[in-house]
Amino acid sequence: MADTSAQRSNLKDFLSSIATIKGDLSNITAPPFVLADKSTTEFPRYWVEHPELFCAPAKEQSPERRLLAVVKWFLSSLKGQQYAGRDPSDGVKKPLNAFLGEIFAGSCGTEDDKTVLVSEQVSHHPPVTACYLWNDKAGVRAEGFTRQEITFSGSVNIQQIGHAVLHIDQYDEDYLIPLPNVKVKGILTGGPYPELTEPCTIVSSAGFVADVDFSGKKLLGMSGDKNHVHATIHSTDDKKGKDPIFTVDGNWTETLTFKDGKDNTVDTYQVGSSPATDFQTLPVDKQDPWESRKAWDGVISSIHSGNMQGVADNKNELENAQRELRKKPETSEENWKALFFRKEDGDQVAQRLLDVTGEKMDVNATCGVWKFDRERWEKAERPWREGVTPYG
């Protein structure tokens, strides 16, 4: 649906207003026409947009090659995450703010080779999303949680506080997966696009690390003017030095080139060259009231039909109902219990990996460490919260 003059005027007012706000913008009310058709609980599914890449590390024989496969999976997922599955030429839109208790669940692949995701909004103030992804056949699983803080300083700055850990059963190896901070640039010119500009590190428990640098601008000889990435894989053993075993160069929205330490190309990957695997959820009418697409159905349908008044009305109805729920002691945020994630005080595996980078977990910032309860998930039957829906 093309922007009307009224929409352009509202967008200008919206952009002007966020430029004056100091502090967290996570819960800012955006005009309906800048909203994405999915909430933040759905975004972890882009980690398994191509489940063969998620499972690929388990097929490699050496720990160096396994880390290289993890890096490939990590970088290849960024385009889907940052653009929410949209074509970059369509720009970015603001995802729906997940409400407390919202759940997104589904799977991709075949029955005997299935990759499954469960994502849950475990806190609303501050907003914290927890997720768990697994493929039993490959013996690969990942678990993580993040709190997003959004501020404005000429660009929209999205800081992610949290981490994810990927585990390979066959080798009993763990990998610390960073959650990159994002800058949405081009806001004031009306052409917003995401850029990753801060370095991050992927750590393997087998004694290797991948240092990933998002330059934001092209390096000499590299094509493209944004989204550039350069990564080096090396051993953490001081005796072996910092000479890279593998390097990665390219553009996380276009082409990635992987080379060994002798500068020989060992792999190339065209991001988006193959269609994403179909991610399947239950039909909306079969979903639990707390599932994301069921709860936001009125908003999503209105976005798809271009009914902006319908977007606003349905969004307000859900958000007002949520405010009323939080006023009741039994459904207040203080007394709320997550369905499929349990709150813990720490994570020894993650902290050992973080120690390699000199980082410490900020448990208070994420309201604890969130661990998936798979037994509870497998035993649960819909409706999950009998007698209570997101609307009351």
Short mmCIF file of C-alpha atoms in Angstrom, two decimals:
data_model
loop_
_atom_site.label_atom_id
_atom_site.label_comp_id
_atom_site.label_asym_id
_atom_site.label_seq_id
_atom_site.Cartn_x
_atom_site.Cartn_y
_atom_site.Cartn_z
CA MET A 1 0.00 0.00 0.00
CA ALA A 2 1.54 3.33 -1.00
CA ASP A 3 2.11 6.01 1.60
CA THR A 4 -0.46 8.77 1.57
CA SER A 5 0.45 12.38 2.31
CA ALA A 6 -1.14 11.93 5.73
CA GLN A 7 1.08 8.92 6.40
CA ARG A 8 4.17 10.82 5.32
CA SER A 9 3.20 13.66 7.63
CA ASN A 10 2.62 11.24 10.51
CA LEU A 11 5.94 9.54 9.81
CA LYS A 12 7.71 12.89 9.89
CA ASP A 13 6.05 13.70 13.21
CA PHE A 14 6.98 10.25 14.57
CA LEU A 15 10.63 10.59 13.54
CA SER A 16 10.77 14.07 15.03
CA SER A 17 9.27 12.82 18.29
CA ILE A 18 11.72 9.95 18.83
CA ALA A 19 14.60 12.37 18.27
CA THR A 20 13.51 14.23 21.40
CA ILE A 21 13.11 11.18 23.66
CA LYS A 22 15.85 10.39 26.14
CA GLY A 23 16.20 6.82 27.39
CA ASP A 24 14.65 3.53 26.34
CA LEU A 25 12.35 3.54 23.30
CA SER A 26 11.32 -0.14 23.57
CA ASN A 27 7.67 0.61 24.26
CA ILE A 28 7.26 3.64 22.00
CA THR A 29 4.00 3.74 20.05
CA ALA A 30 4.73 3.76 16.32
CA PRO A 31 2.30 4.71 13.53
CA PRO A 32 0.49 1.61 12.22
CA PHE A 33 2.05 1.80 8.76
CA VAL A 34 5.62 1.39 10.10
CA LEU A 35 4.81 -1.84 11.98
CA ALA A 36 6.04 -5.26 10.89
CA ASP A 37 3.57 -8.13 10.69
CA LYS A 38 5.28 -10.13 13.42
CA SER A 39 6.32 -9.66 17.03
CA THR A 40 9.76 -9.94 18.60
CA THR A 41 9.02 -13.48 19.84
CA GLU A 42 9.07 -14.69 16.23
CA PHE A 43 12.55 -13.43 15.37
CA PRO A 44 14.53 -16.46 16.68
CA ARG A 45 13.05 -18.49 13.82
CA TYR A 46 15.50 -16.81 11.45
CA TRP A 47 18.22 -18.84 13.15
CA VAL A 48 16.68 -21.89 11.48
CA GLU A 49 15.63 -20.30 8.20
CA HIS A 50 18.04 -22.81 6.69
CA PRO A 51 18.06 -25.72 9.16
CA GLU A 52 20.82 -27.48 7.21
CA LEU A 53 23.17 -24.67 8.26
CA PHE A 54 22.02 -24.87 11.88
CA CYS A 55 22.81 -28.61 11.89
CA ALA A 56 25.96 -28.49 9.72
CA PRO A 57 28.51 -28.10 12.57
CA ALA A 58 27.64 -31.58 13.87
CA LYS A 59 28.82 -33.10 10.56
CA GLU A 60 32.34 -31.65 10.71
CA GLN A 61 35.20 -33.82 11.99
CA SER A 62 37.54 -31.16 13.41
CA PRO A 63 36.78 -28.49 16.03
CA GLU A 64 38.16 -25.77 13.74
CA ARG A 65 35.81 -26.79 10.95
CA ARG A 66 32.91 -27.01 13.38
CA LEU A 67 33.53 -23.43 14.47
CA LEU A 68 33.75 -22.35 10.83
CA ALA A 69 30.33 -23.96 10.24
CA VAL A 70 28.93 -22.16 13.31
CA VAL A 71 30.24 -18.85 11.95
CA LYS A 72 28.63 -19.56 8.56
CA TRP A 73 25.29 -20.32 10.22
CA PHE A 74 25.52 -17.23 12.43
CA LEU A 75 26.37 -14.81 9.61
CA SER A 76 23.86 -16.29 7.17
CA SER A 77 21.02 -15.73 9.66
CA LEU A 78 21.64 -12.01 10.11
CA LYS A 79 19.82 -10.83 6.99
CA GLY A 80 16.58 -12.56 8.00
CA GLN A 81 16.83 -11.29 11.56
CA GLN A 82 17.52 -7.68 10.69
CA TYR A 83 14.96 -7.39 7.89
CA ALA A 84 12.37 -9.75 9.46
CA GLY A 85 12.30 -11.80 6.27
CA ARG A 86 11.67 -8.76 4.05
CA ASP A 87 13.72 -7.85 1.01
CA PRO A 88 16.29 -5.18 1.97
CA SER A 89 14.90 -2.91 -0.76
CA ASP A 90 11.65 -2.80 1.23
CA GLY A 91 13.45 -1.28 4.22
CA VAL A 92 12.89 -2.15 7.86
CA LYS A 93 9.78 -1.95 10.00
CA LYS A 94 9.25 -1.93 13.73
CA PRO A 95 8.27 -5.36 15.12
CA LEU A 96 5.29 -5.63 17.43
CA ASN A 97 6.25 -5.38 21.09
CA ALA A 98 5.74 -8.83 22.58
CA PHE A 99 3.43 -8.95 25.60
CA LEU A 100 4.21 -10.84 28.80
CA GLY A 101 3.60 -14.56 28.34
CA GLU A 102 3.49 -14.43 24.54
CA ILE A 103 4.75 -17.63 22.88
CA PHE A 104 5.88 -18.43 19.36
CA ALA A 105 6.35 -22.11 18.52
CA GLY A 106 6.79 -24.13 15.36
CA SER A 107 9.14 -26.27 13.34
CA CYS A 108 10.69 -26.83 9.94
CA GLY A 109 11.94 -29.91 8.15
CA THR A 110 10.54 -33.41 7.93
CA GLU A 111 9.05 -35.50 10.73
CA ASP A 112 12.26 -37.54 11.13
CA ASP A 113 14.57 -34.52 10.73
CA LYS A 114 12.72 -31.72 12.45
CA THR A 115 14.11 -28.47 13.82
CA VAL A 116 11.87 -27.02 16.52
CA LEU A 117 11.63 -23.57 18.12
CA VAL A 118 9.91 -22.39 21.28
CA SER A 119 10.16 -18.70 22.13
CA GLU A 120 8.52 -16.98 25.12
CA GLN A 121 8.32 -13.43 26.43
CA VAL A 122 9.42 -14.04 30.02
CA SER A 123 9.48 -10.39 31.12
CA HIS A 124 7.83 -7.20 29.91
CA HIS A 125 9.48 -4.59 32.12
CA PRO A 126 12.24 -4.92 31.04
CA PRO A 127 11.40 -6.78 27.82
CA VAL A 128 13.16 -10.17 27.83
CA THR A 129 12.65 -12.91 25.24
CA ALA A 130 13.89 -16.48 25.82
CA CYS A 131 14.16 -19.15 23.14
CA TYR A 132 15.18 -22.76 22.58
CA LEU A 133 15.87 -24.44 19.24
CA TRP A 134 16.74 -28.08 18.67
CA ASN A 135 17.18 -30.85 16.12
CA ASP A 136 17.29 -34.25 17.79
CA LYS A 137 18.50 -36.13 14.71
CA ALA A 138 21.54 -33.87 14.30
CA GLY A 139 22.06 -33.55 18.05
CA VAL A 140 22.23 -29.74 17.87
CA ARG A 141 20.44 -27.32 20.18
CA ALA A 142 20.66 -23.66 21.05
CA GLU A 143 19.30 -21.74 24.01
CA GLY A 144 19.34 -18.02 24.63
CA PHE A 145 17.65 -14.95 26.00
CA THR A 146 17.92 -11.24 25.32
CA ARG A 147 16.81 -7.91 26.66
CA GLN A 148 16.66 -5.10 24.15
CA GLU A 149 17.32 -1.47 25.02
CA ILE A 150 16.44 1.00 22.27
CA THR A 151 17.71 4.59 22.23
CA PHE A 152 18.05 7.34 19.63
CA SER A 153 21.13 9.37 18.71
CA GLY A 154 20.69 10.23 15.04
CA SER A 155 20.12 6.53 14.48
CA VAL A 156 18.01 4.05 16.44
CA ASN A 157 20.40 2.07 18.62
CA ILE A 158 19.31 -1.43 19.64
CA GLN A 159 21.46 -2.88 22.40
CA GLN A 160 21.00 -6.57 23.11
CA ILE A 161 21.81 -7.78 26.61
CA GLY A 162 22.04 -11.53 26.91
CA HIS A 163 23.57 -14.47 25.10
CA ALA A 164 22.90 -17.80 23.42
CA VAL A 165 24.75 -21.10 23.70
CA LEU A 166 24.76 -23.67 20.90
CA HIS A 167 25.54 -27.27 21.91
CA ILE A 168 26.64 -30.23 19.78
CA ASP A 169 25.79 -33.49 21.52
CA GLN A 170 28.19 -35.77 19.64
CA TYR A 171 31.25 -33.76 20.65
CA ASP A 172 29.87 -32.31 23.89
CA GLU A 173 30.93 -28.88 22.63
CA ASP A 174 29.43 -25.52 23.45
CA TYR A 175 29.58 -22.29 21.49
CA LEU A 176 28.88 -18.83 22.86
CA ILE A 177 26.72 -17.04 20.29
CA PRO A 178 26.72 -13.23 20.56
CA LEU A 179 23.63 -11.12 20.02
CA PRO A 180 24.91 -8.17 17.96
CA ASN A 181 23.89 -4.62 18.69
CA VAL A 182 22.15 -2.87 15.80
CA LYS A 183 22.00 0.68 14.51
CA VAL A 184 19.04 1.54 12.30
CA LYS A 185 20.38 4.35 10.13
CA GLY A 186 18.66 6.56 7.58
CA ILE A 187 15.83 7.35 10.00
CA LEU A 188 15.79 11.10 9.42
CA THR A 189 15.94 10.71 5.63
CA GLY A 190 13.02 8.28 5.59
CA GLY A 191 15.07 5.33 4.27
CA PRO A 192 15.90 3.29 7.37
CA TYR A 193 18.29 0.33 7.14
CA PRO A 194 20.05 -1.79 9.78
CA GLU A 195 23.80 -1.76 10.28
CA LEU A 196 25.95 -3.86 12.60
CA THR A 197 28.99 -1.85 13.58
CA GLU A 198 30.38 -3.36 16.79
CA PRO A 199 32.75 -6.36 16.94
CA CYS A 200 31.72 -9.57 18.67
CA THR A 201 33.22 -12.97 19.44
CA ILE A 202 32.01 -16.54 19.01
CA VAL A 203 33.74 -18.83 21.51
CA SER A 204 34.10 -22.61 21.21
CA SER A 205 34.64 -24.77 24.29
CA ALA A 206 37.15 -26.75 22.18
CA GLY A 207 39.65 -23.90 22.44
CA PHE A 208 38.95 -21.76 19.40
CA VAL A 209 37.39 -18.34 18.88
CA ALA A 210 35.99 -16.38 15.96
CA ASP A 211 36.48 -12.62 16.13
CA VAL A 212 33.80 -10.98 14.02
CA ASP A 213 34.12 -7.36 12.89
CA PHE A 214 31.20 -5.52 11.34
CA SER A 215 32.86 -2.52 9.72
CA GLY A 216 29.64 -0.99 8.47
CA LYS A 217 31.43 0.34 5.40
CA LYS A 218 33.28 -1.39 2.60
CA LEU A 219 36.95 -2.18 2.91
CA LEU A 220 39.38 -1.60 0.07
CA GLY A 221 38.57 -4.04 -2.70
CA MET A 222 35.25 -5.16 -1.18
CA SER A 223 32.00 -4.60 -3.05
CA GLY A 224 29.03 -2.87 -1.48
CA ASP A 225 28.92 0.17 0.78
CA LYS A 226 27.45 -1.37 3.92
CA ASN A 227 26.90 -4.61 5.83
CA HIS A 228 30.54 -5.64 5.41
CA VAL A 229 31.90 -8.33 7.74
CA HIS A 230 35.38 -9.70 8.40
CA ALA A 231 36.01 -12.63 10.74
CA THR A 232 39.08 -14.57 11.83
CA ILE A 233 39.16 -17.98 13.50
CA HIS A 234 42.11 -18.80 15.71
CA SER A 235 43.15 -20.87 18.69
CA THR A 236 42.94 -19.61 22.25
CA ASP A 237 46.22 -21.42 22.98
CA ASP A 238 48.84 -18.70 23.44
CA LYS A 239 51.56 -21.06 22.20
CA LYS A 240 49.88 -21.22 18.82
CA GLY A 241 49.58 -17.46 18.56
CA LYS A 242 46.85 -15.48 16.85
CA ASP A 243 47.52 -16.48 13.23
CA PRO A 244 44.11 -17.14 11.69
CA ILE A 245 43.16 -20.70 10.81
CA PHE A 246 40.28 -19.42 8.69
CA THR A 247 39.04 -16.00 7.60
CA VAL A 248 35.65 -14.83 6.38
CA ASP A 249 35.03 -11.74 4.28
CA GLY A 250 32.02 -10.36 2.51
CA ASN A 251 28.64 -8.88 3.08
CA TRP A 252 26.10 -10.41 5.45
CA THR A 253 23.28 -9.50 3.06
CA GLU A 254 25.01 -10.75 -0.09
CA THR A 255 28.13 -12.95 -0.42
CA LEU A 256 30.47 -14.55 2.13
CA THR A 257 33.88 -15.96 1.22
CA PHE A 258 35.66 -18.42 3.51
CA LYS A 259 39.44 -18.95 3.25
CA ASP A 260 42.02 -21.06 5.07
CA GLY A 261 45.20 -19.74 6.64
CA LYS A 262 47.00 -19.96 3.30
CA ASP A 263 44.42 -17.71 1.63
CA ASN A 264 42.82 -20.57 -0.29
CA THR A 265 39.06 -20.26 -0.78
CA VAL A 266 37.37 -23.20 0.96
CA ASP A 267 33.75 -22.08 0.60
CA THR A 268 31.52 -19.29 -0.66
CA TYR A 269 27.93 -18.62 0.30
CA GLN A 270 25.37 -16.47 -1.44
CA VAL A 271 23.06 -15.16 1.29
CA GLY A 272 19.47 -15.62 0.19
CA SER A 273 20.42 -17.64 -2.88
CA SER A 274 18.08 -20.46 -1.86
CA PRO A 275 14.56 -20.05 -0.50
CA ALA A 276 14.09 -20.33 3.24
CA THR A 277 12.71 -23.61 4.51
CA ASP A 278 9.02 -23.30 5.25
CA PHE A 279 8.52 -22.73 8.97
CA GLN A 280 5.30 -24.34 10.11
CA THR A 281 3.06 -23.33 12.97
CA LEU A 282 -0.39 -24.58 13.83
CA PRO A 283 -3.21 -22.91 11.88
CA VAL A 284 -4.27 -19.77 13.73
CA ASP A 285 -7.63 -21.24 14.68
CA LYS A 286 -5.86 -24.20 16.33
CA GLN A 287 -3.32 -22.13 18.24
CA ASP A 288 -3.41 -21.39 21.94
CA PRO A 289 -4.65 -17.88 22.82
CA TRP A 290 -1.13 -17.08 24.10
CA GLU A 291 0.55 -17.93 20.81
CA SER A 292 1.84 -14.94 18.94
CA ARG A 293 0.00 -15.19 15.64
CA LYS A 294 -3.29 -16.04 17.36
CA ALA A 295 -3.07 -13.14 19.81
CA TRP A 296 -1.97 -10.61 17.15
CA ASP A 297 -4.24 -12.01 14.41
CA GLY A 298 -6.40 -8.88 14.13
CA VAL A 299 -3.35 -6.64 13.87
CA ILE A 300 -1.54 -8.89 11.38
CA SER A 301 -4.62 -9.30 9.18
CA SER A 302 -5.13 -5.53 9.14
CA ILE A 303 -1.48 -4.93 8.20
CA HIS A 304 -1.79 -7.39 5.30
CA SER A 305 -5.00 -5.77 4.04
CA GLY A 306 -3.66 -2.24 4.44
CA ASN A 307 -6.34 -1.34 6.99
CA MET A 308 -4.37 1.04 9.20
CA GLN A 309 -7.35 1.91 11.39
CA GLY A 310 -7.85 -1.81 11.97
CA VAL A 311 -4.18 -2.10 12.97
CA ALA A 312 -4.57 0.68 15.53
CA ASP A 313 -7.88 -0.59 16.92
CA ASN A 314 -6.78 -4.23 17.31
CA LYS A 315 -3.42 -3.25 18.75
CA ASN A 316 -5.04 -0.94 21.30
CA GLU A 317 -7.52 -3.64 22.32
CA LEU A 318 -4.76 -6.13 23.11
CA GLU A 319 -2.50 -3.62 24.83
CA ASN A 320 -5.33 -2.24 26.99
CA ALA A 321 -6.33 -5.79 27.99
CA GLN A 322 -2.74 -6.47 29.00
CA ARG A 323 -2.66 -3.38 31.20
CA GLU A 324 -5.81 -4.54 32.97
CA LEU A 325 -4.36 -8.02 33.52
CA ARG A 326 -1.24 -6.58 35.15
CA LYS A 327 -3.38 -4.70 37.68
CA LYS A 328 -4.66 -7.99 39.13
CA PRO A 329 -2.43 -9.64 41.76
CA GLU A 330 -2.71 -13.12 40.24
CA THR A 331 -1.66 -11.91 36.78
CA SER A 332 0.68 -9.10 37.78
CA GLU A 333 4.21 -9.13 36.41
CA GLU A 334 5.59 -9.66 39.92
CA ASN A 335 3.65 -12.92 40.30
CA TRP A 336 3.86 -14.07 36.69
CA LYS A 337 5.35 -17.51 35.97
CA ALA A 338 6.73 -18.36 32.55
CA LEU A 339 5.23 -21.46 30.99
CA PHE A 340 8.22 -23.17 29.42
CA PHE A 341 11.28 -21.40 30.80
CA ARG A 342 12.53 -21.44 34.38
CA LYS A 343 14.46 -18.65 36.00
CA GLU A 344 17.93 -19.48 37.36
CA ASP A 345 20.64 -17.46 39.07
CA GLY A 346 23.52 -18.30 36.76
CA ASP A 347 24.91 -20.42 33.93
CA GLN A 348 28.32 -22.00 34.47
CA VAL A 349 28.69 -23.12 30.84
CA ALA A 350 27.98 -19.66 29.45
CA GLN A 351 30.20 -17.95 32.01
CA ARG A 352 33.17 -20.20 31.19
CA LEU A 353 32.81 -19.18 27.56
CA LEU A 354 32.35 -15.53 28.48
CA ASP A 355 35.54 -15.68 30.56
CA VAL A 356 37.49 -16.12 27.31
CA THR A 357 36.30 -12.68 26.20
CA GLY A 358 36.60 -11.13 29.66
CA GLU A 359 32.85 -10.58 29.94
CA LYS A 360 30.46 -11.21 32.81
CA MET A 361 26.77 -12.00 32.62
CA ASP A 362 24.49 -9.21 33.81
CA VAL A 363 21.89 -11.45 35.41
CA ASN A 364 19.96 -8.57 36.93
CA ALA A 365 19.54 -6.86 33.55
CA THR A 366 17.73 -9.90 32.14
CA CYS A 367 15.79 -10.71 35.32
CA GLY A 368 17.79 -13.91 35.69
CA VAL A 369 19.08 -16.70 33.44
CA TRP A 370 16.31 -18.43 31.50
CA LYS A 371 16.45 -22.19 30.89
CA PHE A 372 14.03 -24.22 28.78
CA ASP A 373 11.98 -26.92 30.48
CA ARG A 374 11.58 -29.42 27.65
CA GLU A 375 9.70 -31.94 29.79
CA ARG A 376 7.09 -29.33 30.62
CA TRP A 377 6.82 -28.41 26.94
CA GLU A 378 6.31 -32.03 25.85
CA LYS A 379 3.67 -32.68 28.51
CA ALA A 380 1.76 -29.42 28.03
CA GLU A 381 -1.67 -29.45 26.41
CA ARG A 382 -3.53 -26.50 24.95
CA PRO A 383 -5.07 -24.38 26.39
CA TRP A 384 -1.92 -23.70 28.39
CA ARG A 385 -3.43 -21.16 30.81
CA GLU A 386 -6.96 -22.39 31.32
CA GLY A 387 -9.37 -19.59 32.06
CA VAL A 388 -6.92 -16.80 31.20
CA THR A 389 -6.14 -15.36 27.75
CA PRO A 390 -4.09 -12.31 26.74
CA TYR A 391 -7.40 -10.45 26.60
CA GLY A 392 -8.43 -11.31 30.16
#
